[in-house]
Coordinates of C-alpha atoms in Angstrom, one line a residue:
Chain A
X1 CA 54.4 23.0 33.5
X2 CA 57.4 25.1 32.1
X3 CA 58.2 25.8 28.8
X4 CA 61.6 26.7 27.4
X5 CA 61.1 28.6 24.4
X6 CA 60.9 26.8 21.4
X7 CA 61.2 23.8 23.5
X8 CA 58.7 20.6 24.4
X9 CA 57.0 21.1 28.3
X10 CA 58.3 19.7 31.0
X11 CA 56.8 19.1 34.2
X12 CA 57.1 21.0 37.7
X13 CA 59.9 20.1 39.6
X14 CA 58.3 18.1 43.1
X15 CA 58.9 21.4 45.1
X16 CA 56.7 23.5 43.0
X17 CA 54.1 20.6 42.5
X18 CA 50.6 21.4 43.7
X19 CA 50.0 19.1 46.5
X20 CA 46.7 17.1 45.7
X21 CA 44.3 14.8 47.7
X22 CA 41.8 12.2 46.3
X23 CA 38.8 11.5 47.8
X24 CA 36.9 8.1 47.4
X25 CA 32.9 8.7 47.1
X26 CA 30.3 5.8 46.5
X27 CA 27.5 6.8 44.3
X28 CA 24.5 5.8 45.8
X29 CA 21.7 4.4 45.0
X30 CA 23.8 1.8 44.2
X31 CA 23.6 1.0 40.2
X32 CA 23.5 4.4 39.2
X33 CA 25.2 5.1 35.4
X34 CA 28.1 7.5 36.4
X35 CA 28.4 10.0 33.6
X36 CA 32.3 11.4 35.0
X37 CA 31.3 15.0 33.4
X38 CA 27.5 15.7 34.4
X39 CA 29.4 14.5 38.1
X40 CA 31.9 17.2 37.4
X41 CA 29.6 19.7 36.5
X42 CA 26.8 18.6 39.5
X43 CA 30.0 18.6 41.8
X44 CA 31.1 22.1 40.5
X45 CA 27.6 23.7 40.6
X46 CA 27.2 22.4 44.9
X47 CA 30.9 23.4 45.5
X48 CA 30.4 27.3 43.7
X49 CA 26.8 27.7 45.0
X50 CA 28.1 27.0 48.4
X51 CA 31.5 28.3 48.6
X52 CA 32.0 30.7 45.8
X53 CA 34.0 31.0 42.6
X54 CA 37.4 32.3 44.8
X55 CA 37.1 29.2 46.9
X56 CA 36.4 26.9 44.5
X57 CA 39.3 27.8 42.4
X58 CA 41.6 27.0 45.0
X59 CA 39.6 23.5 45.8
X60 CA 40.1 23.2 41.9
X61 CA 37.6 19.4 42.4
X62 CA 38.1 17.4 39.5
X63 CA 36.0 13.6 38.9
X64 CA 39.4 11.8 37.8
X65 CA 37.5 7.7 38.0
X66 CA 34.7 6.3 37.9
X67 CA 34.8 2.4 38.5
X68 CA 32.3 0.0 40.8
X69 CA 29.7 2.2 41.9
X70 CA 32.7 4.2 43.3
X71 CA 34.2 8.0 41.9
X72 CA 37.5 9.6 42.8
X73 CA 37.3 13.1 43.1
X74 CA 40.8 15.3 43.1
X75 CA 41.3 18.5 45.3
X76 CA 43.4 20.4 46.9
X77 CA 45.4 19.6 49.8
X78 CA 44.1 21.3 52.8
X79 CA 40.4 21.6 51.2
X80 CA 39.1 18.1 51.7
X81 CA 36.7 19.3 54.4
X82 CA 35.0 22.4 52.0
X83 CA 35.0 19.7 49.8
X84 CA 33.6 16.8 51.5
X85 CA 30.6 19.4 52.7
X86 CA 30.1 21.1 49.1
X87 CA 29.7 17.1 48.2
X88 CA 26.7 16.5 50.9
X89 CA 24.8 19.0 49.4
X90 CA 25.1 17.1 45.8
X91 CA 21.0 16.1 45.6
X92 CA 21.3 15.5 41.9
X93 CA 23.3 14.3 38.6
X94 CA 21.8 15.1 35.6
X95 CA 18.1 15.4 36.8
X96 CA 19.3 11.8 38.5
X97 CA 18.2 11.8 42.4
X98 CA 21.7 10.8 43.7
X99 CA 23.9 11.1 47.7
X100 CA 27.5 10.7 47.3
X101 CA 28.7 9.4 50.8
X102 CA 32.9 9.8 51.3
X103 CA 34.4 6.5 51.9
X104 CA 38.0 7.5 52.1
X105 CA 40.7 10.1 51.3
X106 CA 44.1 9.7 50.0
X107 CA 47.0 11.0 48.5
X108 CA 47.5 8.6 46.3
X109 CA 44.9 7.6 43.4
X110 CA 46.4 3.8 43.0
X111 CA 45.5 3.4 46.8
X112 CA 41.7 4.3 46.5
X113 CA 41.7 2.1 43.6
X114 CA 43.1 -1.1 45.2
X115 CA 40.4 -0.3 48.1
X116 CA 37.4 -0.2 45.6
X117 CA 39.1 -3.3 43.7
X118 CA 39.3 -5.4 47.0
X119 CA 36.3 -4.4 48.3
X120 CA 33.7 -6.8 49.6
X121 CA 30.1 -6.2 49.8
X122 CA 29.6 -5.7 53.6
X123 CA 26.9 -8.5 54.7
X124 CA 24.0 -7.3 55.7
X125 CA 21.9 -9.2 58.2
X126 CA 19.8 -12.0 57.1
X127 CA 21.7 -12.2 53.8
X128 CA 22.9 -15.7 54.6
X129 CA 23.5 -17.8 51.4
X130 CA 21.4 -20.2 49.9
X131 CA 18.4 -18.4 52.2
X132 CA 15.6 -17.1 49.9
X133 CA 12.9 -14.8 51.6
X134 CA 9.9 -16.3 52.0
X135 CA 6.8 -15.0 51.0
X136 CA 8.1 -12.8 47.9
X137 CA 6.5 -13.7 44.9
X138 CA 9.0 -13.6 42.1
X139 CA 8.7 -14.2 38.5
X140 CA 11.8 -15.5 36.2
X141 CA 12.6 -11.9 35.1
X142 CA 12.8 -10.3 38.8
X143 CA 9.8 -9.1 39.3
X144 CA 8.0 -9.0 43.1
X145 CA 4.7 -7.6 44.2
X146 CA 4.7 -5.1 46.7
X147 CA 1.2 -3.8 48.3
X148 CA -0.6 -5.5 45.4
X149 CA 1.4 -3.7 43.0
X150 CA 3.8 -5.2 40.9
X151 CA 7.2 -4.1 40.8
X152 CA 10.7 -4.6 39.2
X153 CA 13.5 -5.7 41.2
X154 CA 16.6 -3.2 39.7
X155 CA 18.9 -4.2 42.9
X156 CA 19.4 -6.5 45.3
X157 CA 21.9 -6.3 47.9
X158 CA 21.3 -8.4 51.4
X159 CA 18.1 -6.8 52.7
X160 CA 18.1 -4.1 50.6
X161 CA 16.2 -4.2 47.6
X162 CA 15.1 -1.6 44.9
X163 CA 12.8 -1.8 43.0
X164 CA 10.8 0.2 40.1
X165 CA 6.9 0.4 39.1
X166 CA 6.2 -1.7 36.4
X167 CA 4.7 1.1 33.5
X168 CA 5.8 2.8 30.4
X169 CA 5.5 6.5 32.4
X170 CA 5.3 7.8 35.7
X171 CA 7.3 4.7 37.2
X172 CA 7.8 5.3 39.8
X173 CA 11.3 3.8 42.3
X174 CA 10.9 2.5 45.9
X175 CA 13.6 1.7 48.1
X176 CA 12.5 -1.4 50.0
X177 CA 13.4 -4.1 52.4
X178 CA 13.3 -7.8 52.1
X179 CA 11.2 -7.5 55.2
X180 CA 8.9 -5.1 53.7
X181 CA 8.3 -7.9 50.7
X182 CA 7.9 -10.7 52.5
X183 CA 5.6 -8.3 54.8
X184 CA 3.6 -6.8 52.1
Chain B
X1 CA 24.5 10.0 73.8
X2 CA 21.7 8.6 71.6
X3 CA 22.1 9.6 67.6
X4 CA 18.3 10.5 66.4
X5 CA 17.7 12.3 63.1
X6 CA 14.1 14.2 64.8
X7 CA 12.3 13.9 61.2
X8 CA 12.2 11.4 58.5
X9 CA 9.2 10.3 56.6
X10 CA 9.0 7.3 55.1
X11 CA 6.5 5.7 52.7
X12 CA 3.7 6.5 51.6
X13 CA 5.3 10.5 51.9
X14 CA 8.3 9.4 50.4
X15 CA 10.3 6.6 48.2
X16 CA 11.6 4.9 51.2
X17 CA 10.0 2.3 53.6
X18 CA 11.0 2.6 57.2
X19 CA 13.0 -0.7 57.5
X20 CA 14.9 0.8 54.6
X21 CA 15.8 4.2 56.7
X22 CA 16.2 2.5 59.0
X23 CA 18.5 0.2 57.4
X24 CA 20.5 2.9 55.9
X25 CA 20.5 5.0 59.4
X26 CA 22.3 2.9 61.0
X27 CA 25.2 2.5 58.6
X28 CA 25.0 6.2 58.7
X29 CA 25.9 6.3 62.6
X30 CA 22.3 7.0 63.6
X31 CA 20.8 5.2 66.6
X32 CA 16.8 6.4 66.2
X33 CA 14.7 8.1 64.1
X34 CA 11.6 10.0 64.4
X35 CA 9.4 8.8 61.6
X36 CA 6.2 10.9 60.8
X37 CA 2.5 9.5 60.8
X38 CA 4.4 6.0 61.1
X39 CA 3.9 3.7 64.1
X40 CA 6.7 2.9 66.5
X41 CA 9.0 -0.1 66.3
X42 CA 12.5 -1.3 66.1
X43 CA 14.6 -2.8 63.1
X44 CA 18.0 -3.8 63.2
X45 CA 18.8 -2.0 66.1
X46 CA 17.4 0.9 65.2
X47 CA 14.3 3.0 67.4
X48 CA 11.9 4.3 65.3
X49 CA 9.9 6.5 67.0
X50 CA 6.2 7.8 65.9
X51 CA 6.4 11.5 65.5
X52 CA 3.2 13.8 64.5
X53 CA 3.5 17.5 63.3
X54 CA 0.3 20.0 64.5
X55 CA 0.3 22.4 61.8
X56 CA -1.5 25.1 60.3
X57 CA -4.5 24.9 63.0
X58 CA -5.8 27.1 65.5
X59 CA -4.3 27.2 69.6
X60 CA -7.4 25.5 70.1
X61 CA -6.6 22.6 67.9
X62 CA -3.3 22.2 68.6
X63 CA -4.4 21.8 72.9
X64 CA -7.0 19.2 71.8
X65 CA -4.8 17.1 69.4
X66 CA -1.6 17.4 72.3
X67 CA -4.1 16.2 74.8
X68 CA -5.8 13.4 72.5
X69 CA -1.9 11.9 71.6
X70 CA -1.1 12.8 75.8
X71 CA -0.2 9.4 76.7
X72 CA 0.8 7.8 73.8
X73 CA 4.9 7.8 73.3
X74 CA 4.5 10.2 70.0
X75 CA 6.9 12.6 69.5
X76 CA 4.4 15.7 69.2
X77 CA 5.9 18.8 67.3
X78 CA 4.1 22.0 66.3
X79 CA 5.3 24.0 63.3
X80 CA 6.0 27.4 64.2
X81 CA 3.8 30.8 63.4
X82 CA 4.3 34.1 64.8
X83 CA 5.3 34.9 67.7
X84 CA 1.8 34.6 70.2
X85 CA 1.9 31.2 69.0
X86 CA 4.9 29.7 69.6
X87 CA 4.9 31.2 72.8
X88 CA 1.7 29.3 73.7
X89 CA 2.6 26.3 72.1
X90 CA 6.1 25.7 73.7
X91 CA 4.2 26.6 76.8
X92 CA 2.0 23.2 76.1
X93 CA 2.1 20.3 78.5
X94 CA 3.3 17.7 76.0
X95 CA 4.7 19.3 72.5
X96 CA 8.4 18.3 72.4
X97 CA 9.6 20.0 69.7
X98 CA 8.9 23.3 67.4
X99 CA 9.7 22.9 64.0
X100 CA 9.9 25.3 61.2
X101 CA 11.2 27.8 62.5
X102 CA 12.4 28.9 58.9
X103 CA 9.4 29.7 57.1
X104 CA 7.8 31.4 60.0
X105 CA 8.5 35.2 61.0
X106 CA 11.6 36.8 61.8
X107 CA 10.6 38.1 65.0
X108 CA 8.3 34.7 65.9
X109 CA 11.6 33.5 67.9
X110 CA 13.0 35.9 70.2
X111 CA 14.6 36.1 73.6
X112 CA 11.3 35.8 75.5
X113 CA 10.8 32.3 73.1
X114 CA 13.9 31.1 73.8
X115 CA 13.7 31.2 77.9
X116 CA 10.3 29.6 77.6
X117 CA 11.7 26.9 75.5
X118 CA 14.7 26.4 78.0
X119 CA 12.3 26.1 80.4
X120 CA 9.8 24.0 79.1
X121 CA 12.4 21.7 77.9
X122 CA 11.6 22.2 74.6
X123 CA 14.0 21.6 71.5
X124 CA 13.7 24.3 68.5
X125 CA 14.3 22.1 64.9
X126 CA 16.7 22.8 62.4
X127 CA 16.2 21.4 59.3
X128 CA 19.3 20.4 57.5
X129 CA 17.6 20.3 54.2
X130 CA 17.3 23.3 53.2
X131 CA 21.1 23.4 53.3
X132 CA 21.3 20.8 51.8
X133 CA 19.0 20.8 48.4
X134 CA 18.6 24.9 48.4
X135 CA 20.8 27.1 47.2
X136 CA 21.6 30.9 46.6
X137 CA 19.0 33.2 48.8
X138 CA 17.2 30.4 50.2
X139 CA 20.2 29.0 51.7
X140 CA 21.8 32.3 52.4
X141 CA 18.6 32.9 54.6
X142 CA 18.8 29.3 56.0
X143 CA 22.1 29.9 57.4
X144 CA 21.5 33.8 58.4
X145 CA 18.1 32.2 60.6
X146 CA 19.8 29.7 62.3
X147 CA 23.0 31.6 63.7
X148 CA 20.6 33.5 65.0
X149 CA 18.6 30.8 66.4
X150 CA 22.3 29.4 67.6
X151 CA 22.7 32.8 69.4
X152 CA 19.9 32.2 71.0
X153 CA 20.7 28.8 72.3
X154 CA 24.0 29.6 73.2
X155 CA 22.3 32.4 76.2
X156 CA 19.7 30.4 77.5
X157 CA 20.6 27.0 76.7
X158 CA 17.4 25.3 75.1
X159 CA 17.5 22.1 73.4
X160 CA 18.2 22.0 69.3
X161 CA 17.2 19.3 67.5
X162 CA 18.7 18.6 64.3
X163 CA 16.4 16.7 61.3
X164 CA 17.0 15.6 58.0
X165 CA 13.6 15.7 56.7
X166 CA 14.5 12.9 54.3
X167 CA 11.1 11.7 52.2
X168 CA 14.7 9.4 50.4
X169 CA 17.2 7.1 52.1
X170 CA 19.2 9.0 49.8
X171 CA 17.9 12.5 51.5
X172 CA 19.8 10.9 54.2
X173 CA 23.2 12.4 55.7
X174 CA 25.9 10.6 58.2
X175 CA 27.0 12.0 60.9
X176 CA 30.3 13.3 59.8
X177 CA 28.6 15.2 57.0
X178 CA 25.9 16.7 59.4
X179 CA 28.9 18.6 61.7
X180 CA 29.9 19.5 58.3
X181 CA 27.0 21.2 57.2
X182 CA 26.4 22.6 60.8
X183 CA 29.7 24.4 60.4
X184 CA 28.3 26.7 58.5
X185 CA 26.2 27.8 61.0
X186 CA 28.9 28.1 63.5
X187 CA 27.8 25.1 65.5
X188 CA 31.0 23.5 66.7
X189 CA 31.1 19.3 67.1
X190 CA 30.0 19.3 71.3
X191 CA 27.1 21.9 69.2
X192 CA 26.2 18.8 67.1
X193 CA 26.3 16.2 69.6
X194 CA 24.2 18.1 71.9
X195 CA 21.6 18.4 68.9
X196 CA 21.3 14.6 68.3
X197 CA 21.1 13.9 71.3
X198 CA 18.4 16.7 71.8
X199 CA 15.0 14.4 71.1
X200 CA 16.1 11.8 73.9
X201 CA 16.5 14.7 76.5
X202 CA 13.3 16.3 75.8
X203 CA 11.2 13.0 75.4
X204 CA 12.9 11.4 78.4
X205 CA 10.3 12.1 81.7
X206 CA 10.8 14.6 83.5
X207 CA 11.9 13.9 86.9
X208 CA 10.4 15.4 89.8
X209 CA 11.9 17.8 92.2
X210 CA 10.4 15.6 95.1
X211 CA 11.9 12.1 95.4
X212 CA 11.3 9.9 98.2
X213 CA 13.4 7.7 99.3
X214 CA 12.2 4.6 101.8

């Protein structure tokens, strides 16, 4: 930004623009509450601790969304790879066990938006509809039993179904199939 | 090339039932898994293979247990110790991989190590987690231990196998973020491929140098 002396800021001109990329990461497990700072800070701590405070001040990573399961994170042209390894080594998010996996990078923030917006949930296999697993036995408020122990269902997506023990403490989360219920 | 993380282990040890890793491999790029103290299958395209780790026994131990799981199609693995050990243990009709080579000594893998295991077709494990989930010194000493181990590999040639030890599907990496992380140990993209591909070379049999034919 330049300012003129007694005068209101104006921007760069283009030439003297940082050049910035945008990268598109889906918080998993999928359902998570995205807080954009504790991301910011978790983000910052795995970039620093692995790269160090010079290279991370030229990365400069900044959480600028969060929408759908989905965060945009800003960097640096020419440092999405230090940044796209800083983010594999992201374990947690506020004491919250969380993997961010890269879905896409662009240049553009409007594009990785429309992408998350028109988005369809990928099928997974045996998630015909209409089909209902046999075998699982679940109450009105989506609750399923798993090794004789009853659970509560907090996702279901195709096959893929988490779910958390059923307790005021130590409650455990397990990350099951549909296979594994109707197994069980 | 077959894509096999050599070390997940799914519940009761962790959060994650098999099917579930399994699940999740495969959208990760993975093609098999080794799963500890869990019994072989398949799911959704994916191998799981049993694995077993001998650990924290005598030589004595670690013969009878290799001979007991002989001719079953376990993975067997033996955690490293010093230096005597491995040796004798790589030199064992029947382990397939040595793992931990991090915690143990910093002279338990040397040159004389590395030939056996290039000879005995044996992979030496690196375990991404640690550069994963650790950080500052225990990292630092992650990544110092494996160039070295790297070094190694890259005089005499002996398998590397690369694991994930994910107890979470969420422990889980893909592909494209395990040449990533093994950047930082200066292992280059053929480095990686080699690596996952590792566990099918050294659990394929061996073929013998006599072959008759009609």
């Amino acid at each position: 930004m330049v300012c003129s002396p007694g005068g209101i800021m104006s921007p760069r001109p283009p030439t003297l623009r940082e050049n910035r990329r945008y990268l598109l990461v889906r918080v998993e497990p999928a359902g998570t509450v995205i807080d954009q700072k504790e991301l910011y800070y978790a983000v910052s701590d795995a970039v620093t601790s692995l790269w160090g405070d010079a290279v991370a001040g030229v990365i400069t990573q900044a959480v600028v969304a969060a929408e759908n399961g989905h965060v945009i994170i800003r960097c640096l042209r020419g440092t999405e790879k230090e940044l796209a390894i800083a983010l594999s080594t992201v374990t947690t998010c506020h004491n919250v066990p969380v993997a961010l996996r890269i879905v896409a990078a662009s240049g553009t923030i409007q594009t990785l938006r429309e992408r998350v917006r028109t988005k369809k949930p990928v099928p997974e296999p045996g998630s015909e509809p209409g089909t209902e697993p046999v075998g699982i036995s679940r109450a009105e408020d989506g609750e399923c039993v798993f090794l004789e122990n009853p659970f509560l269902i907090l996702n279901c997506n195709g096959q893929k179904v988490d779910v958390i023990e059923k307790g005021f403490k130590n409650a455990h989360r397990l990350f099951l199939t549909r296979s594994d219920l109707e197994n069980s | 090339m077959k894509i096999t993380d050599a070390a997940v282990f799914p519940y009761p040890c962790g959060d994650t039932s098999v099917r579930r890793l399994a699940l999740e491999a495969k959208t990760l790029g993975f093609d098999s898994l080794i799963a500890m103290d869990t019994p072989a299958g398949s799911f959704e395209g994916i191998e799981i293979m049993s694995g077993i780790n001998v650990q924290d026994v005598p030589m004595r131990d670690v013969i009878a247990r290799v001979k007991r799981e002989k001719d079953t199609r376990k993975v067997v693995s033996v955690s490293a110790r010093d230096n005597g050990f491995n040796r004798a243990a790589i030199s064992l009709k029947g382990v397939h991989i040595l793992r931990g080579i991090l915690a143990a000594d910093k002279t338990a893998f040397d040159h004389v190590t590395a030939k056996m295991a290039a000879d005995n077709n044996v992979a030496i494990d690196l375990d991404l987690s640690v550069l994963i989930a650790a950080r500052g010194i225990a990292r630092q000493r992650a990544i110092q231990r494996y160039r070295d181990v790297l070094t190694f590999e890259r005089k005499f040639e002996f398998p590397v196998s690369l694991s994930s030890y994910a107890r979470s599907y969420l422990d889980l990496r893909a592909v494209r973020e395990i040449t990533g992380l093994c950047s930082l140990i200066n292992m280059d993209m053929q480095g990686v491929e080699k690596g996952l591909d590792s566990v099918a070379r050294v659990t394929a049999s061996p073929w013998s140098a006599v072959r008759v034919v009609s």
